[in-house]
Each structure stands twice: as C-alpha cells, then as structure tokens.
Amino acid sequence: MDELLDLELSLRGLGNTGYAVTLSFSDPDSDTDVRLERGTSEHPIRFDLDRLREVAADPAAYGTALGAMLFSDSEILAQFTAARAIARRGRRPLPIRFRLFIAPSAAELHALRWETLRMPDGEPLLMGEEVYFSRYLTSNDVQPIRARSRGALRALIAIANPAGIERFGLAPVDVAGELARARAGFGAFELVELAEPGAATLEQIIAALRAAAREGRPFDILYLVAHGSYVEGNTYLWLVKPDNAFDRVDGASFTQRLRELTDRPRLVMLIACQSAGGMTTDHGALSALGPRLAEAGVPAVIAMQGNVSMRLIERFVPAFCQELQHDGVIDAAMAIARGAVRDMPDHWMPVLYSRLKSGRIWYVPGFADERDNVEKIEAIAGYIGDGLCTPIIGPQLAETRLGTSRMIARMWAERYRYPMESYEREQLAYVAQFLSIKHDYRFPRRSLIETLRQLLIEEYHDVLPDLDRLDLLELYRTIGRHERARDPFDPYRVLAAQPLPIYITANASNMLNEALIEAGKQPVIELCRWNEDLDRLPSIFEREPDYRPSAERPLVFHLFGSFDQPETLALTEDDYFDFLINITGERERIPAIVRDALADSALLFLGFELEDIGFRTLFHSLIKPLRGASRRRRYVQIAGQLMPREDQVLQPDRAIRYLEAYFHDTAAISIFWGSPRDFCVALAAQLAESDRPRRRRGF
C-alpha cells in the first residue's frame, strides 16, 4: 500500500484566546506541497466545549458540531475539501492519510472525540476506507522505529480477570471468549498467552517482553485485555496479582515499565474501558494511558476513550486484525475496522495514537519487483559459491541490537547541548564534528568507544556474566560468539562460512574477524590509509609482498578504521570529507587487490543505511567511479538493506523506487528491502538448495 494523499492538520494553543491551525498535504502526482496556517490571537479557532457536552450522547451530532468548529475558517475548509477532490480525481480514488497533531500547548484537545469527526454538513468523514485517521504524537525517545519482516511477527496476549471485582461494579472478563477472539484475529502471528488466573501481572507482562527481546525475537504487539478506569485525571489498569487478586496499576507506572524496555512492542492494543481518557477540559486527558505510551516511545497505541461495550470489541478486533494481516498498515486497518462497527453507538471509542509516518508495522522482505527475488538471490549465491563476490559490510551488522549511530548521535546531542539544526542531531558525523571542535580530536573517539561499551553491557548483562570487566573489543568478541551460537542466520556467521577471499568493512568492530576465525579461517586485517597520518601503519603487502587473499586466508579491509586504533576512525564530518578527497585523488591508497575486487566481482552491501554519510562517502569515492567499467557490468550488485525508517518516511515504497532508480543510473545496484538477517535467511536457503561444488578463487 503506497499511493495515497498525505495530510496533516496540527493544532496549537494561543493561550486563553483559542487555537491556531496548520493544514498541509502533498499531492502524489505533483512536486508541490500545500501548507496553510490560520488562526491568530485576533482570529483564533475556538471549540465550544459546552456545546459538545450538550450533544455528547449523539455521536453524529457531536461529530458535526466538532467539524463545524474545526473548519470554521473558510480557507481551512476549502483546502481540506480540495485535498479530498484531488484524492478522488483518478479512476481509482486514493486514500487520505489524515494525521491530527495536537501540540503540547493544546493538550486539552486530546479529550475531544475526534473519531466522531464529520464535515460541517454532517457528512461522515472517518467511517470507511477513504480516510486513514490517527492522532499523531511526537516522542523524545531516541530509538529508531523499524518495521519487521512479516514472517517474524509475534504477539503477547495478556488477559486480566481479577477475583472479587464485582464489588467495585466491574463485570468479570470473559477470558475464554477474549482469548478465542485474540487467537482468531492474530492467527498468522506467533502467540504467547498470559491468560491463566494470576498470570497477567505487571511483572509477568514486563518479564515476557524483556525475555523475548533478549532472545532476539521481541514481541511486535502487546494485546492487553483488562478493565480500566479514569479517575481525577489518572488512568488505572485492573491487572492481577499472582494470587489473582486485583492489582490496580496506575498508568504512569505501567508506562514507565514499558519505557525502560530496550525493545518495546510496535503496537500496544489496550482493550480496556477508558484507557484513552474521557471528556475533560484540563490537561489531565493527556495523562491517559494511550497518549502516555505513545509519548514514551511505543510507535502505535490503540486505546479506548470511554466505557466501550464488549459487543463492539467482538466485531472491531477481528476486523482490525484481519485487515492488519493484509499489508501491515495500522491506520488503514483502523479505518476499515471502524467502518465495520459504524452502526454501533460507541463506534468512535477506539483511538489510534501513532508515531508512524507510513503507518506500517511489517513488510515482506525481498526486491521491489517480486519476480526478481529468486533470480537475483540465485545469481548472488552463484557468485559466492565461485568466490566471485565481495561483501561490503556496514555498521548496522554490529549495531542491530543497540539501535544505530543515530541513537548515539541524539544521546550526545542532548548530553553536550548540540546547538545546530534539529535534523543534524541524528547524524553522528555532525555531532562528533562539534565535539572535536569543542574539546579535541580524540574526545569523540574516546566517547564513542565508551558509549558503545556501556550500551553493550546494559543490553547483555542479564544474558552474559562479568561483562563490566571487558573492554570494547572483548565485549564484541564475547557477544558475537553468543549471537552466532544462538542464531544460525546471524549475518556474520553466514558470511564467514562462505569461500570468499576479500571482505570490505565499514564496521570498526572485530566481529567479522572473530566470525572468520570461528569458521576455521585465518583472516588478515588491513586498514585503509585514508589520510597521510595513517601512512605509517604496517601493511600485509609490505610484510608479505606475495600475499594473495584466499578463502582460507581472506583479507578483511577496514575502510573507516578500527576500534583497537581509535586514531584510524573516520568519525567526524571532516574525516569523511578527507576520505572522499584523498581516496578520489590518490587511488593507490586503496590496495590494488581491493580495487580489482571492486571492479571485477559481484558486490554485496549489507548493513548500511543508504542515507548515512558513511555509505555516501563509500559510494562516491569507490563505487560510482567504476560505473563505466566493462567488467563491472558482468555482475549483479545487491544492497541488503533495512526498510526506510517508519518514524520519518511518509511513503516507504516510493522512497524505495526513488533509491533504486538513483542507483540504477550510477552503479545498477538492486536493493533487497529487509534487514541484513532477512537477506541472510534468503541467501542461506538458496545456497542450501543449489549445493553445488564451489570453485575457490584467489586474487
């Protein structure tokens, strides 16, 4: 699901006078974006809360009144109407992705029933497939949001039915019925259930989420069925204690426990009454559990904004789950499920809070054109079997469990008060450049090594003992051994097992070297002399002039330095500029054997973010200059790459097509959309299927 019209409407407070509105949308068939800002202190948008209370019992009247207030400015109404006309103009109407952003200065507006919204003339707006609506929230969470492969999706089902809650006026939860609905809805997912009496405790829910993440198989969905209550601005969940007595857990505590997890669910579904708050005129509505979880870093939350009936849940949940399994787009599934219950008086109660630009929770790994999957994987497997493939390894193969360099950049930007533009705060090279100027050349290098060391210890301390006494390279050695033993498709394990003579790495760790040793090989390490200060480093080609890389004694060529020699790291923006200038101007800084491999073998890029400065530097200094070489055209070039980030990219499929067209014009790189592990699973299957004799080749 790709072609749609993206529309965002934001509301911000103007003190006691009212609200300002910003409407923006992009036409898929035009490069022009429409942006309209309306509402000033003299002419603000106002919401008549007394009028909304008067019609609260009638969802249609409420939605019409709310629409009349929101679109009271004629220009906003005209542009919104124009956006709908654009979406409807083709033979096949495009859906509108309608994200409502409520700024912190207007937090009280979260209490309004936006899901009832209608046009001022009473026309229903959010009842079917025309509009995918969500309340869009930002977060200070530094972890990037990645979609996951559909085949790997897992859901944790937790159902709480405490004993003795009848005395509080709460009805028993139909555990068997709720469990049956969850199983039917998530039939294609791997399920873990906490539904026995005393099982759905806060501790057991958190422990299950943490254990799954430690195993490298985190839960994508937390589906929680429990009673909820909203009292004096606070949200509570009625969970259980081990003896199945009730445990009334406040929303702040529940949110904090999820916030502390390294790998949180992609979607939390709260099938609990009042879990999204109720009608209020103060800031207390934002303390309700749904918005809290979204702001704490959960990418998407579905919650209830009132005393939802079990009849609605019985119809809404299966419709939502069935649609979600089609293409993994949460807001689309939400729209269709809401349309399925449009005849019910509480149809407006399910609310979607989201941080996802594209709304997507999963993807199907492979090439953009599914017909290319078998052919291209088959081709690269053949080159590997013949020793005619050169892997070029990116930093994400070592960072997958820690987030990426973007996370470290944001941590540093906050810690050291990075003063530049917000978009630069996720670029490690920019923040490291700032630190090298503010302190000295060595400071960001020492800080990177220590930051990575602490992150690794925090991530693995419950799995591996005595990590705090190890330095960074010893940590990578220990953790790499653990990951390769745990996962047969660990990318380092898969790559190291192949009969390849040369590996090029932009990763400063020793994980590739250790994997090769574990595979029974004798790797030779060589560092790129990307500036004059590194010319003094010893070289295998000086020690052994006759050395030729082979499958038994492969060359591991570090492009951007190694952690065991921090001065060799290309880290700052200036470093990458120096690399580009020096390597482009003095080609001999790259050994002839490596240059030959780049020109005369299939290239396999694995573990890069294509927009990062490291990949762009590599591409423009080493790959793009070879585009006219006749030898280069003999081979398939593949980038095994993660999907575009779901919290930043509006339309991932269009971004994929753009990048593929860009690389086709320069180096004819085909992009496999999925994680490095996804690619290794497909590659290993093809290698096992072909199982042909391998001709080992040296350079």
XYZ file of C-alpha atoms in Angstrom:
699
model
C 0.000 0.000 0.000
C 1.791 3.080 -1.257
C -0.144 5.622 -3.329
C -2.107 7.928 -1.063
C -2.539 11.575 -0.236
C -0.749 12.535 2.949
C -2.490 15.230 5.008
C -1.545 16.630 8.395
C -3.590 19.019 10.478
C -1.970 20.455 13.587
C -3.466 22.452 16.426
C -1.530 24.634 18.842
C -2.765 26.737 21.724
C -2.840 30.556 21.735
C -3.266 30.986 25.475
C -6.839 31.692 26.537
C -7.923 33.019 23.155
C -8.178 29.771 21.193
C -6.085 27.770 18.743
C -4.050 28.119 15.563
C -4.436 25.549 12.761
C -1.873 24.401 10.207
C -3.049 22.255 7.303
C -0.559 20.643 4.939
C -0.827 17.964 2.290
C 1.144 16.593 -0.614
C -0.278 15.625 -3.991
C 1.247 12.277 -5.121
C 1.168 13.499 -8.737
C 2.813 16.845 -8.057
C 6.019 18.147 -6.514
C 4.064 20.982 -4.891
C 3.120 20.793 -1.229
C 0.187 22.785 0.126
C 0.643 24.425 3.509
C -1.867 26.772 5.097
C -1.600 28.395 8.519
C -4.676 30.019 10.013
C -5.676 31.353 13.383
C -4.160 34.273 15.227
C -4.793 35.847 18.595
C -7.319 38.111 16.804
C -8.966 35.335 14.753
C -8.391 32.036 16.547
C -10.123 28.697 16.080
C -12.378 28.029 19.065
C -14.017 24.871 20.404
C -17.276 25.289 22.308
C -16.943 22.642 24.999
C -20.365 23.407 26.465
C -21.998 22.745 23.102
C -20.062 19.478 22.732
C -21.241 18.348 26.166
C -24.835 19.051 25.189
C -24.649 16.663 22.223
C -22.298 14.106 23.795
C -24.994 11.406 23.759
C -25.382 11.682 19.961
C -22.141 10.772 18.109
C -23.428 12.145 14.790
C -24.425 15.487 16.283
C -21.164 15.628 18.231
C -19.072 14.928 15.143
C -20.954 17.519 13.070
C -20.527 20.167 15.764
C -16.832 19.344 16.125
C -16.360 19.561 12.349
C -18.106 22.938 12.208
C -15.715 24.249 14.862
C -12.571 22.770 13.296
C -13.458 24.006 9.796
C -14.888 27.342 10.898
C -12.143 29.075 8.916
C -13.284 29.079 5.282
C -9.724 28.684 3.925
C -9.068 25.585 6.020
C -12.370 24.088 4.869
C -11.621 24.954 1.232
C -8.161 23.373 1.273
C -9.381 20.265 3.090
C -12.146 19.924 0.501
C -9.571 20.418 -2.285
C -7.426 17.631 -0.839
C -10.404 15.271 -0.914
C -11.114 16.245 -4.514
C -7.508 15.504 -5.519
C -7.705 12.093 -3.861
C -10.921 11.288 -5.762
C -9.910 12.513 -9.217
C -8.443 9.329 -10.729
C -10.083 6.141 -11.870
C -9.158 4.644 -8.543
C -9.546 7.095 -5.655
C -6.563 7.427 -3.345
C -6.969 7.088 0.413
C -6.087 10.107 2.538
C -3.703 9.552 5.429
C -5.072 12.133 7.888
C -2.772 12.720 10.857
C -4.066 15.035 13.571
C -1.194 16.563 15.538
C -2.152 18.217 18.820
C 0.740 20.292 20.149
C 1.653 20.249 23.842
C 0.224 23.786 24.091
C -3.190 22.328 23.148
C -3.020 19.074 25.127
C -6.524 19.555 26.498
C -7.901 18.887 22.994
C -6.995 15.216 23.331
C -10.159 14.894 25.419
C -12.374 15.681 22.414
C -13.929 12.809 20.482
C -12.075 13.342 17.229
C -13.030 9.903 15.962
C -16.649 11.151 15.527
C -15.461 13.932 13.192
C -17.787 14.858 10.327
C -17.834 17.594 7.739
C -19.833 20.701 8.779
C -22.765 19.499 6.644
C -22.892 16.241 8.609
C -21.157 14.005 6.025
C -19.312 11.157 7.823
C -15.544 11.520 7.407
C -13.877 8.623 9.239
C -16.237 5.739 8.539
C -14.578 3.775 5.748
C -11.567 3.360 3.505
C -11.379 6.949 2.222
C -9.586 8.390 5.265
C -6.930 6.721 7.422
C -7.056 8.734 10.622
C -4.681 8.788 13.572
C -3.712 11.120 16.355
C -0.062 11.758 15.628
C 2.273 12.212 18.596
C 5.951 13.023 18.838
C 8.331 11.464 21.349
C 11.699 12.177 22.907
C 12.604 8.511 22.511
C 15.912 8.146 20.656
C 15.345 4.647 19.295
C 14.608 4.483 15.567
C 11.403 2.746 14.553
C 11.933 -0.186 12.224
C 9.261 -2.274 10.614
C 9.873 -6.004 10.900
C 9.572 -8.885 8.497
C 6.050 -10.260 8.373
C 7.180 -13.815 8.929
C 8.777 -12.873 12.246
C 5.771 -11.158 13.865
C 4.869 -12.155 17.416
C 2.087 -11.058 19.774
C 1.839 -11.234 23.562
C -1.761 -11.754 24.702
C -2.435 -10.752 28.323
C -5.949 -11.070 29.798
C -6.641 -9.983 33.377
C -9.773 -11.150 35.213
C -9.175 -10.390 38.896
C -11.242 -12.138 41.530
C -13.695 -10.075 43.544
C -14.003 -7.062 41.238
C -17.803 -7.299 41.293
C -17.850 -5.271 44.496
C -16.399 -2.351 42.531
C -19.186 -2.558 39.964
C -16.967 -4.270 37.369
C -18.159 -7.305 35.424
C -15.989 -10.416 35.105
C -13.894 -10.610 31.941
C -14.849 -13.440 29.570
C -11.342 -14.911 29.422
C -12.243 -17.823 27.144
C -14.107 -15.581 24.726
C -11.412 -12.900 24.683
C -8.717 -15.495 24.148
C -10.650 -17.070 21.275
C -11.069 -13.666 19.607
C -7.364 -12.892 20.010
C -6.344 -16.253 18.563
C -8.665 -15.794 15.618
C -7.520 -12.239 14.978
C -3.796 -12.901 15.236
C -3.917 -16.316 13.627
C -0.912 -15.618 11.390
C 1.230 -14.432 14.304
C 3.223 -16.415 16.811
C 1.315 -16.047 20.095
C 2.363 -16.195 23.729
C -0.528 -16.079 26.186
C -0.846 -14.832 29.767
C -4.470 -15.753 30.385
C -4.473 -18.189 33.301
C -5.620 -16.885 36.708
C -2.797 -14.850 38.243
C -0.785 -14.754 35.002
C -1.434 -11.209 33.702
C 0.550 -9.449 36.406
C 2.544 -6.338 35.620
C 5.760 -8.191 36.442
C 4.964 -11.139 34.190
C 3.981 -8.891 31.277
C 7.233 -6.923 31.527
C 9.279 -10.081 32.077
C 7.794 -11.704 28.955
C 8.522 -8.619 26.839
C 12.093 -8.371 28.171
C 12.836 -12.087 27.740
C 11.620 -12.048 24.137
C 13.865 -9.083 23.332
C 16.878 -10.793 24.927
C 16.277 -13.830 22.738
C 16.343 -11.587 19.683
C 12.657 -12.282 18.995
C 10.817 -9.303 20.504
C 7.045 -9.022 20.535
C 5.575 -6.767 17.884
C 2.154 -6.495 19.519
C 1.059 -6.375 23.140
C -2.662 -7.151 23.277
C -3.919 -6.378 26.776
C -7.487 -7.071 27.881
C -8.363 -5.632 31.276
C -10.750 -3.278 32.982
C -9.637 0.307 33.037
C -10.693 3.372 34.945
C -10.059 7.084 34.639
C -10.347 8.945 37.906
C -9.453 12.578 38.560
C -7.034 12.784 35.668
C -5.355 9.425 36.306
C -5.658 6.210 34.322
C -5.635 2.806 36.009
C -5.474 -0.752 34.692
C -7.032 -3.516 36.746
C -4.421 -6.252 36.416
C -3.897 -9.190 38.763
C -1.516 -10.304 41.471
C -0.069 -13.837 41.497
C -2.995 -14.993 43.673
C -5.390 -13.441 41.103
C -6.460 -10.676 43.458
C -6.888 -7.335 41.725
C -3.891 -5.055 41.254
C -4.947 -1.535 40.264
C -1.873 -0.296 38.359
C -1.683 3.405 37.619
C -0.893 4.450 34.065
C 2.319 6.247 34.978
C 3.812 3.084 36.478
C 2.737 0.929 33.534
C 4.157 3.437 31.057
C 7.447 3.753 32.909
C 7.956 -0.006 32.903
C 7.483 -0.135 29.123
C 9.691 2.918 28.677
C 12.531 1.084 30.431
C 12.493 -1.745 27.870
C 15.192 -1.678 25.234
C 12.872 -3.160 22.593
C 9.231 -2.197 23.009
C 6.235 -3.612 21.132
C 5.466 -1.885 17.831
C 1.767 -1.818 18.667
C 0.041 -1.868 22.052
C -3.679 -2.642 21.967
C -5.481 -1.713 25.173
C -8.848 -3.411 25.237
C -9.802 -1.634 28.427
C -12.572 0.802 29.246
C -11.489 4.450 29.500
C -7.886 3.655 28.572
C -7.787 6.746 26.356
C -9.366 9.178 28.799
C -12.715 10.896 28.908
C -14.303 14.297 28.379
C -12.387 16.884 30.353
C -11.347 20.490 29.979
C -7.955 20.304 31.663
C -4.594 18.775 30.814
C -5.480 15.576 32.635
C -6.633 13.895 29.426
C -3.037 13.574 28.229
C -2.195 11.538 31.326
C -4.461 8.781 29.959
C -2.621 5.643 29.058
C -2.810 5.727 25.273
C -1.039 9.063 24.760
C 1.374 8.285 27.587
C 2.598 5.118 25.887
C 2.974 6.805 22.504
C 4.986 9.637 24.008
C 7.133 7.102 25.892
C 8.282 5.571 22.615
C 5.694 2.950 21.661
C 5.213 3.522 17.911
C 1.454 2.900 17.869
C -1.220 2.527 20.543
C -4.882 1.608 20.205
C -6.882 2.543 23.283
C -10.500 3.123 24.293
C -11.835 6.573 25.154
C -14.881 5.505 27.138
C -16.897 2.611 28.519
C -16.659 0.517 25.382
C -19.096 -2.351 25.026
C -17.986 -5.929 24.632
C -20.277 -6.149 21.589
C -18.130 -3.546 19.840
C -14.924 -5.340 20.799
C -16.325 -8.605 19.413
C -16.706 -7.001 15.977
C -13.947 -4.394 15.956
C -10.968 -6.544 16.966
C -11.402 -9.341 14.374
C -11.987 -6.770 11.605
C -8.872 -4.837 12.619
C -6.661 -7.932 12.911
C -7.840 -9.374 9.611
C -7.050 -6.151 7.758
C -3.717 -5.677 9.530
C -2.547 -9.024 8.179
C -3.122 -7.894 4.576
C -0.402 -5.246 4.358
C 0.596 -4.272 7.900
C -0.709 -0.685 7.718
C -2.193 0.141 11.112
C -4.194 3.263 10.258
C -5.732 1.535 7.216
C -6.783 -1.429 9.369
C -8.191 1.005 11.920
C -10.308 2.789 9.293
C -11.772 -0.445 7.945
C -12.485 -1.800 11.433
C -14.218 1.444 12.428
C -16.357 1.194 9.296
C -17.320 -2.336 10.308
C -18.884 -1.047 13.558
C -20.335 2.203 12.202
C -23.866 1.150 13.208
C -22.922 0.889 16.890
C -23.303 3.876 19.238
C -19.758 3.529 20.607
C -18.053 3.153 17.204
C -15.919 6.214 17.952
C -14.335 4.873 21.131
C -11.288 3.046 19.668
C -8.480 5.591 19.204
C -5.172 5.239 17.348
C -2.185 7.189 18.655
C 0.768 6.876 16.308
C 4.348 7.975 15.698
C 4.481 6.161 12.349
C 4.673 8.352 9.274
C 3.749 5.491 6.975
C 1.522 3.616 9.434
C 3.297 0.346 8.628
C 4.151 -2.314 11.206
C 5.602 -5.032 8.948
C 6.957 -5.616 5.489
C 7.633 -8.547 3.189
C 11.390 -8.834 2.590
C 12.624 -9.017 -0.965
C 13.208 -6.898 -4.026
C 10.735 -4.259 -5.149
C 9.785 -6.484 -8.071
C 8.883 -9.842 -6.538
C 9.740 -11.568 -9.833
C 13.388 -10.642 -9.232
C 13.649 -12.385 -5.861
C 14.613 -15.893 -6.992
C 16.709 -14.748 -9.950
C 18.856 -12.256 -8.025
C 19.330 -14.367 -4.914
C 20.254 -17.256 -7.185
C 22.784 -15.071 -9.011
C 24.499 -13.772 -5.872
C 24.588 -17.297 -4.411
C 26.322 -18.469 -7.572
C 28.941 -15.714 -7.354
C 29.530 -16.561 -3.696
C 29.962 -20.239 -4.488
C 32.579 -19.341 -7.105
C 34.380 -16.907 -4.807
C 33.400 -14.035 -7.123
C 31.554 -11.928 -4.558
C 32.928 -9.146 -2.361
C 30.826 -8.343 0.720
C 30.916 -4.699 1.791
C 29.782 -4.649 5.407
C 28.163 -1.671 7.105
C 27.991 -0.636 10.757
C 24.481 -1.973 11.347
C 25.669 -5.552 11.458
C 27.216 -4.715 14.832
C 24.603 -2.194 15.940
C 21.361 -4.062 15.326
C 20.723 -4.813 18.993
C 21.760 -1.307 20.081
C 19.939 0.870 17.609
C 22.132 2.711 15.158
C 24.637 5.542 15.187
C 21.601 7.832 15.025
C 20.707 6.871 18.567
C 24.217 7.683 19.815
C 24.137 10.998 17.941
C 20.904 12.009 19.662
C 22.246 10.942 23.057
C 25.351 13.051 22.540
C 23.407 15.996 21.123
C 21.303 16.116 24.278
C 24.172 15.455 26.679
C 26.562 18.001 25.157
C 23.914 20.557 24.074
C 24.473 20.386 20.357
C 23.445 23.851 19.079
C 22.748 23.253 15.385
C 19.652 22.297 13.376
C 17.446 19.503 14.726
C 17.871 17.313 11.612
C 21.637 17.208 12.287
C 21.126 15.812 15.787
C 20.739 12.291 14.374
C 23.891 12.450 12.250
C 26.817 11.146 14.277
C 29.367 12.774 11.957
C 27.901 16.238 12.607
C 27.697 15.835 16.378
C 31.187 14.277 16.511
C 32.486 17.248 14.491
C 31.022 19.595 17.107
C 32.676 17.624 19.922
C 36.050 17.578 18.177
C 35.940 21.379 17.962
C 34.535 21.930 21.445
C 37.044 19.537 23.034
C 39.714 17.962 20.834
C 40.248 15.425 18.056
C 40.418 12.455 20.439
C 37.369 13.300 22.556
C 34.584 11.963 20.265
C 36.624 8.805 19.581
C 37.086 8.051 23.268
C 33.435 8.914 23.888
C 32.234 6.608 21.107
C 34.208 3.655 22.452
C 32.944 4.201 25.994
C 29.347 4.815 24.865
C 29.285 1.608 22.830
C 30.841 -0.295 25.710
C 28.168 0.891 28.150
C 25.354 0.151 25.696
C 26.617 -3.384 25.146
C 26.927 -4.032 28.879
C 23.411 -2.718 29.536
C 21.941 -4.785 26.717
C 23.613 -8.101 27.558
C 24.303 -8.029 31.295
C 21.393 -10.371 32.074
C 22.478 -12.844 29.395
C 26.267 -12.932 29.715
C 28.207 -12.707 33.026
C 31.074 -10.391 34.008
C 30.828 -8.061 31.026
C 31.761 -4.969 33.022
C 35.399 -6.104 33.250
C 35.815 -6.330 29.451
C 36.974 -3.644 27.057
C 35.018 -2.884 23.880
C 36.727 -5.395 21.583
C 36.483 -8.130 24.215
C 32.779 -7.320 24.533
C 32.275 -7.636 20.785
C 34.178 -10.933 20.803
C 32.044 -12.368 23.631
C 28.733 -11.056 22.343
C 29.480 -12.064 18.758
C 30.199 -15.622 19.858
C 26.909 -15.654 21.776
C 24.886 -14.308 18.824
C 26.402 -16.698 16.300
C 25.703 -19.674 18.555
C 22.149 -18.505 19.143
C 21.184 -17.637 15.565
C 22.052 -19.841 12.554
C 21.260 -16.879 10.299
C 23.447 -14.361 12.110
C 24.889 -12.317 9.192
C 28.491 -12.659 10.390
C 28.091 -16.409 10.735
C 26.571 -16.748 7.252
C 29.186 -14.518 5.577
C 32.162 -16.086 7.355
C 31.129 -19.559 6.184
C 31.435 -18.614 2.515
C 34.568 -19.285 0.368
C 35.342 -15.596 -0.215
C 38.839 -14.098 -0.496
C 38.083 -10.449 0.344
C 35.735 -8.742 2.778
C 35.462 -4.940 2.874
C 34.048 -3.471 6.066
C 32.907 -0.037 7.174
C 32.458 -1.527 10.644
C 35.181 -0.725 13.167
C 34.472 -3.750 15.377
C 36.289 -7.103 15.343
C 33.118 -9.174 14.886
C 33.853 -10.170 11.292
C 37.407 -11.193 12.149
C 36.191 -13.317 15.071
C 33.500 -14.973 12.939
C 36.082 -15.916 10.312
C 38.381 -17.404 12.947
C 35.457 -19.373 14.366
C 34.778 -20.670 10.831
C 38.316 -22.118 10.723
C 39.943 -19.386 8.649
C 42.970 -17.164 9.153
C 41.843 -13.626 8.350
C 44.380 -10.898 7.556
C 43.466 -7.409 8.775
C 44.363 -4.372 6.683
C 43.415 -0.739 7.403
C 42.712 1.871 4.756
C 45.255 4.718 4.800
C 42.649 7.385 4.152
C 44.899 10.231 5.319
C 48.639 10.903 5.499
C 48.820 10.319 9.258
C 47.956 6.657 8.663
C 50.711 6.022 6.130
C 52.976 4.816 8.943
C 50.720 1.826 9.703
C 52.249 -1.593 8.866
C 50.758 -3.401 5.887
C 50.424 -7.060 4.976
C 51.546 -6.117 1.460
C 54.847 -4.818 2.868
C 55.382 -7.787 5.172
C 54.358 -10.329 2.548
C 54.674 -8.880 -0.960
C 53.436 -12.147 -2.445
C 50.287 -12.335 -0.272
C 47.140 -13.134 -2.230
C 43.777 -13.309 -0.450
C 42.119 -16.718 -0.473
C 39.092 -18.401 1.077
C 41.380 -19.964 3.701
C 43.268 -16.733 4.426
C 40.894 -13.922 3.472
C 41.649 -10.207 3.550
C 39.490 -8.062 5.858
C 39.880 -4.470 4.668
C 38.683 -1.820 7.163
C 37.656 1.293 5.256
C 36.951 3.674 8.138
C 39.323 2.436 10.821
C 39.243 0.047 13.757
C 38.345 0.431 17.409
C 41.675 -1.026 18.503
C 43.362 2.032 16.948
C 40.995 4.972 17.618
C 43.135 7.403 15.627
C 42.263 5.464 12.460
C 38.495 6.020 12.826
C 36.694 8.154 10.251
C 34.101 9.688 12.539
C 33.604 13.424 12.022
C 32.245 15.281 9.021
C 35.781 16.494 8.253
C 37.047 12.903 8.357
C 34.592 11.818 5.675
C 35.451 14.832 3.513
C 39.138 13.957 3.855
C 38.384 10.347 2.952
C 36.461 11.363 -0.161
C 39.102 13.851 -1.316
C 42.132 11.667 -0.584
C 40.766 8.400 -1.946
C 39.417 10.052 -5.079
C 42.690 11.909 -5.693
C 45.081 9.097 -4.728
C 43.607 5.782 -5.832
C 46.687 3.911 -4.607
C 45.532 4.451 -1.025
C 43.249 1.510 -1.773
C 45.371 -1.619 -2.395
C 45.313 -2.796 -5.991
C 43.872 -6.165 -4.927
C 40.909 -4.406 -3.298
C 40.404 -2.133 -6.321
C 40.361 -5.200 -8.568
C 37.744 -6.858 -6.351
C 35.543 -3.768 -6.553
C 35.828 -3.723 -10.342
C 35.641 -7.443 -11.069
C 33.296 -9.207 -8.654
C 29.694 -9.042 -7.524
C 29.306 -6.540 -4.684
C 27.082 -7.340 -1.725
C 26.323 -4.360 0.528
C 24.999 -5.481 3.885
C 24.182 -3.391 6.951
C 24.119 0.166 5.626
C 21.610 2.969 5.898
C 21.718 4.364 2.388
C 21.281 7.960 3.532
C 24.159 7.884 6.047
C 27.323 9.834 5.353
C 29.476 6.685 5.574
C 27.624 4.941 2.751
C 27.511 8.079 0.609
C 31.264 8.570 1.079
C 31.948 4.945 0.173
C 29.653 5.083 -2.825
C 31.029 8.299 -4.323
C 34.702 7.518 -3.665
C 34.884 3.833 -4.609
C 31.762 2.614 -6.410
C 30.447 5.423 -8.593
C 33.782 5.981 -10.423
C 33.544 2.364 -11.671
C 30.171 2.781 -13.383
C 31.694 2.803 -16.866
C 33.961 -0.187 -16.345
C 33.100 -3.028 -18.695
C 33.939 -5.653 -16.057
C 31.509 -4.069 -13.615
C 28.533 -4.788 -15.897
C 29.063 -8.546 -15.714
C 27.752 -8.837 -12.167
C 24.621 -8.335 -10.114
C 25.145 -5.744 -7.371
C 22.912 -6.105 -4.312
C 22.351 -3.931 -1.262
C 20.779 -5.932 1.554
C 19.211 -3.056 3.400
C 16.686 -2.131 6.057
C 13.388 -0.578 5.101
C 13.244 3.229 5.350
C 12.585 4.368 8.896
C 8.884 4.255 9.721
C 9.008 7.299 12.006
C 10.445 9.527 9.254
C 9.438 8.327 5.795
C 5.911 9.120 4.632
C 5.729 6.646 1.747
C 8.426 3.944 2.011
C 7.546 2.256 -1.282
C 8.056 5.483 -3.212
C 11.359 6.028 -1.396
C 12.411 2.522 -2.437
C 11.646 3.206 -6.083
C 13.496 6.517 -5.969
C 16.630 4.954 -4.478
C 16.581 2.071 -6.923
C 16.308 4.492 -9.841
C 19.164 6.563 -8.417
C 21.483 3.588 -8.060
C 20.449 2.191 -11.426
C 21.680 5.381 -13.080
C 25.043 5.153 -11.312
C 26.020 1.604 -10.382
C 22.986 -0.593 -11.149
C 22.569 -1.657 -7.515
C 19.479 -3.752 -6.790
C 18.093 -3.177 -3.298
C 16.824 -6.036 -1.177
C 14.348 -4.456 1.236
C 14.640 -6.149 4.570
C 17.087 -6.481 7.433
C 20.561 -7.986 6.907
C 19.270 -11.095 8.669
C 16.304 -11.308 6.259
C 18.758 -11.326 3.381
C 20.939 -13.964 5.046
C 17.904 -16.214 5.577
C 17.077 -15.995 1.854
C 20.732 -16.421 0.874
C 21.291 -19.439 3.133
C 18.178 -21.121 1.721
C 19.411 -20.598 -1.829
C 22.930 -21.833 -1.007
C 21.490 -24.952 0.583
C 19.237 -25.558 -2.412
C 21.929 -25.137 -5.038
C 24.502 -27.155 -3.060
C 26.844 -27.216 -5.986
C 30.642 -27.706 -5.922
C 32.422 -24.493 -5.150
C 35.408 -23.322 -7.113
C 37.626 -21.330 -4.798
C 39.298 -18.404 -6.368
C 42.049 -16.075 -5.127
C 43.114 -12.712 -6.455
